């Protein structure tokens, strides 16, 4: 079993890679941050389709959180000033809005700074 959570992102997406590097440098979540293309997804209990669709937070016991919840978990793990923001994203009234905002950003990430046509999110089956 792993000893640290893993934050899995789309390494083919410039926007996602820039966001992951920002999190690594400025936020400092207590986790391993890895692109799904270079990760043993099967060992994490994740499909390539899900990993391409959204950022994932995988706990050492194997619980998987996606999208806005994954972002919230990463912020909580960072502690300090980031933890209250992560906790807020998980509040029942805010969670819905955070999920919607995440989906809008993910759907348009190829248009955001650093994004390219390769960043387009595949449609979920």
Short mmCIF file of C-alpha atoms in Angstrom, two decimals:
data_model
loop_
_atom_site.label_atom_id
_atom_site.label_comp_id
_atom_site.label_asym_id
_atom_site.label_seq_id
_atom_site.Cartn_x
_atom_site.Cartn_y
_atom_site.Cartn_z
CA UNK A 1 0.00 0.00 0.00
CA UNK A 2 1.16 3.52 -0.77
CA UNK A 3 1.95 5.81 2.14
CA UNK A 4 0.91 9.06 0.41
CA UNK A 5 -2.12 10.13 -1.61
CA UNK A 6 -1.66 10.63 -5.35
CA UNK A 7 -2.96 13.55 -7.41
CA UNK A 8 -3.37 12.32 -10.99
CA UNK A 9 -3.68 14.83 -13.85
CA UNK A 10 -3.63 14.84 -17.65
CA UNK A 11 0.01 15.20 -18.66
CA UNK A 12 -0.94 15.76 -22.31
CA UNK A 13 -2.79 18.95 -21.40
CA UNK A 14 -0.71 22.11 -21.10
CA UNK A 15 -3.28 23.79 -18.84
CA UNK A 16 -3.41 20.75 -16.54
CA UNK A 17 0.37 20.46 -16.42
CA UNK A 18 0.73 24.16 -15.61
CA UNK A 19 -1.91 23.81 -12.88
CA UNK A 20 -0.20 20.74 -11.42
CA UNK A 21 3.18 22.51 -11.36
CA UNK A 22 1.57 25.56 -9.69
CA UNK A 23 0.07 23.28 -7.04
CA UNK A 24 3.43 21.62 -6.51
CA UNK A 25 5.34 24.92 -6.14
CA UNK A 26 2.82 27.24 -4.49
CA UNK A 27 0.20 25.10 -2.73
CA UNK A 28 2.33 22.19 -1.57
CA UNK A 29 -0.19 19.38 -1.17
CA UNK A 30 1.14 16.41 0.77
CA UNK A 31 0.90 13.92 -2.07
CA UNK A 32 2.61 12.62 -5.15
CA UNK A 33 1.57 14.56 -8.27
CA UNK A 34 1.72 12.45 -11.42
CA UNK A 35 0.44 12.56 -14.99
CA UNK A 36 -1.90 9.66 -15.67
CA UNK A 37 0.03 8.75 -18.81
CA UNK A 38 3.03 7.73 -16.67
CA UNK A 39 1.16 6.07 -13.82
CA UNK A 40 0.02 2.53 -13.18
CA UNK A 41 -3.68 3.37 -13.23
CA UNK A 42 -4.71 -0.22 -12.62
CA UNK A 43 -2.75 -0.20 -9.35
CA UNK A 44 -4.60 2.98 -8.38
CA UNK A 45 -7.98 1.44 -9.27
CA UNK A 46 -8.64 4.02 -11.98
CA UNK A 47 -9.53 3.68 -15.66
CA UNK A 48 -7.74 5.68 -18.36
CA UNK A 49 -11.12 7.11 -19.37
CA UNK A 50 -11.73 8.55 -15.92
CA UNK A 51 -8.17 9.87 -15.63
CA UNK A 52 -8.55 11.65 -18.99
CA UNK A 53 -11.88 13.12 -17.87
CA UNK A 54 -10.90 14.70 -14.54
CA UNK A 55 -8.13 15.26 -12.02
CA UNK A 56 -8.11 12.50 -9.40
CA UNK A 57 -7.12 12.25 -5.74
CA UNK A 58 -6.38 8.67 -4.72
CA UNK A 59 -5.88 7.91 -1.03
CA UNK A 60 -3.45 5.24 0.21
CA UNK A 61 -6.33 2.83 1.00
CA UNK A 62 -7.66 3.38 -2.55
CA UNK A 63 -10.57 5.84 -2.23
CA UNK A 64 -10.83 7.91 -5.42
CA UNK A 65 -12.15 11.47 -5.59
CA UNK A 66 -12.50 13.32 -8.88
CA UNK A 67 -12.84 16.85 -10.18
CA UNK A 68 -13.60 19.56 -7.64
CA UNK A 69 -13.46 17.05 -4.78
CA UNK A 70 -9.93 16.07 -5.81
CA UNK A 71 -8.93 19.74 -5.81
CA UNK A 72 -10.50 20.17 -2.36
CA UNK A 73 -8.61 17.15 -1.00
CA UNK A 74 -5.32 18.51 -2.36
CA UNK A 75 -5.97 21.91 -0.75
CA UNK A 76 -6.87 20.27 2.57
CA UNK A 77 -3.68 18.21 2.52
CA UNK A 78 -1.58 21.35 1.98
CA UNK A 79 -2.74 22.79 5.28
CA UNK A 80 -2.14 26.41 6.20
CA UNK A 81 -4.21 28.99 4.38
CA UNK A 82 -5.18 26.44 1.70
CA UNK A 83 -7.03 24.08 4.05
CA UNK A 84 -10.02 26.37 4.74
CA UNK A 85 -10.52 26.81 0.99
CA UNK A 86 -10.45 23.03 0.54
CA UNK A 87 -12.94 22.57 3.38
CA UNK A 88 -15.21 25.23 1.91
CA UNK A 89 -15.28 23.42 -1.46
CA UNK A 90 -16.71 20.37 0.32
CA UNK A 91 -19.58 22.19 2.06
CA UNK A 92 -22.97 20.98 0.79
CA UNK A 93 -24.06 24.35 -0.63
CA UNK A 94 -20.68 25.13 -2.16
CA UNK A 95 -19.91 21.61 -3.41
CA UNK A 96 -22.55 21.84 -6.13
CA UNK A 97 -21.15 25.13 -7.44
CA UNK A 98 -17.58 23.83 -7.25
CA UNK A 99 -18.52 20.78 -9.30
CA UNK A 100 -20.22 22.94 -11.92
CA UNK A 101 -17.27 25.35 -12.07
CA UNK A 102 -14.84 22.45 -12.40
CA UNK A 103 -16.84 20.94 -15.28
CA UNK A 104 -16.99 24.30 -17.10
CA UNK A 105 -13.24 24.82 -16.70
CA UNK A 106 -12.49 21.23 -17.75
CA UNK A 107 -14.74 21.49 -20.79
CA UNK A 108 -12.89 24.62 -21.94
CA UNK A 109 -9.36 23.87 -20.77
CA UNK A 110 -8.12 23.74 -24.37
CA UNK A 111 -9.03 27.46 -24.59
CA UNK A 112 -7.32 28.47 -21.34
CA UNK A 113 -3.71 29.72 -20.96
CA UNK A 114 -1.35 26.87 -21.79
CA UNK A 115 -4.15 24.88 -23.37
CA UNK A 116 -3.90 23.27 -26.80
CA UNK A 117 -6.29 21.16 -28.90
CA UNK A 118 -4.80 18.11 -27.14
CA UNK A 119 -6.32 19.45 -23.91
CA UNK A 120 -9.91 18.92 -25.05
CA UNK A 121 -11.71 16.65 -22.59
CA UNK A 122 -13.11 13.49 -24.16
CA UNK A 123 -16.85 13.02 -23.80
CA UNK A 124 -17.77 10.65 -21.03
CA UNK A 125 -19.47 7.47 -22.23
#
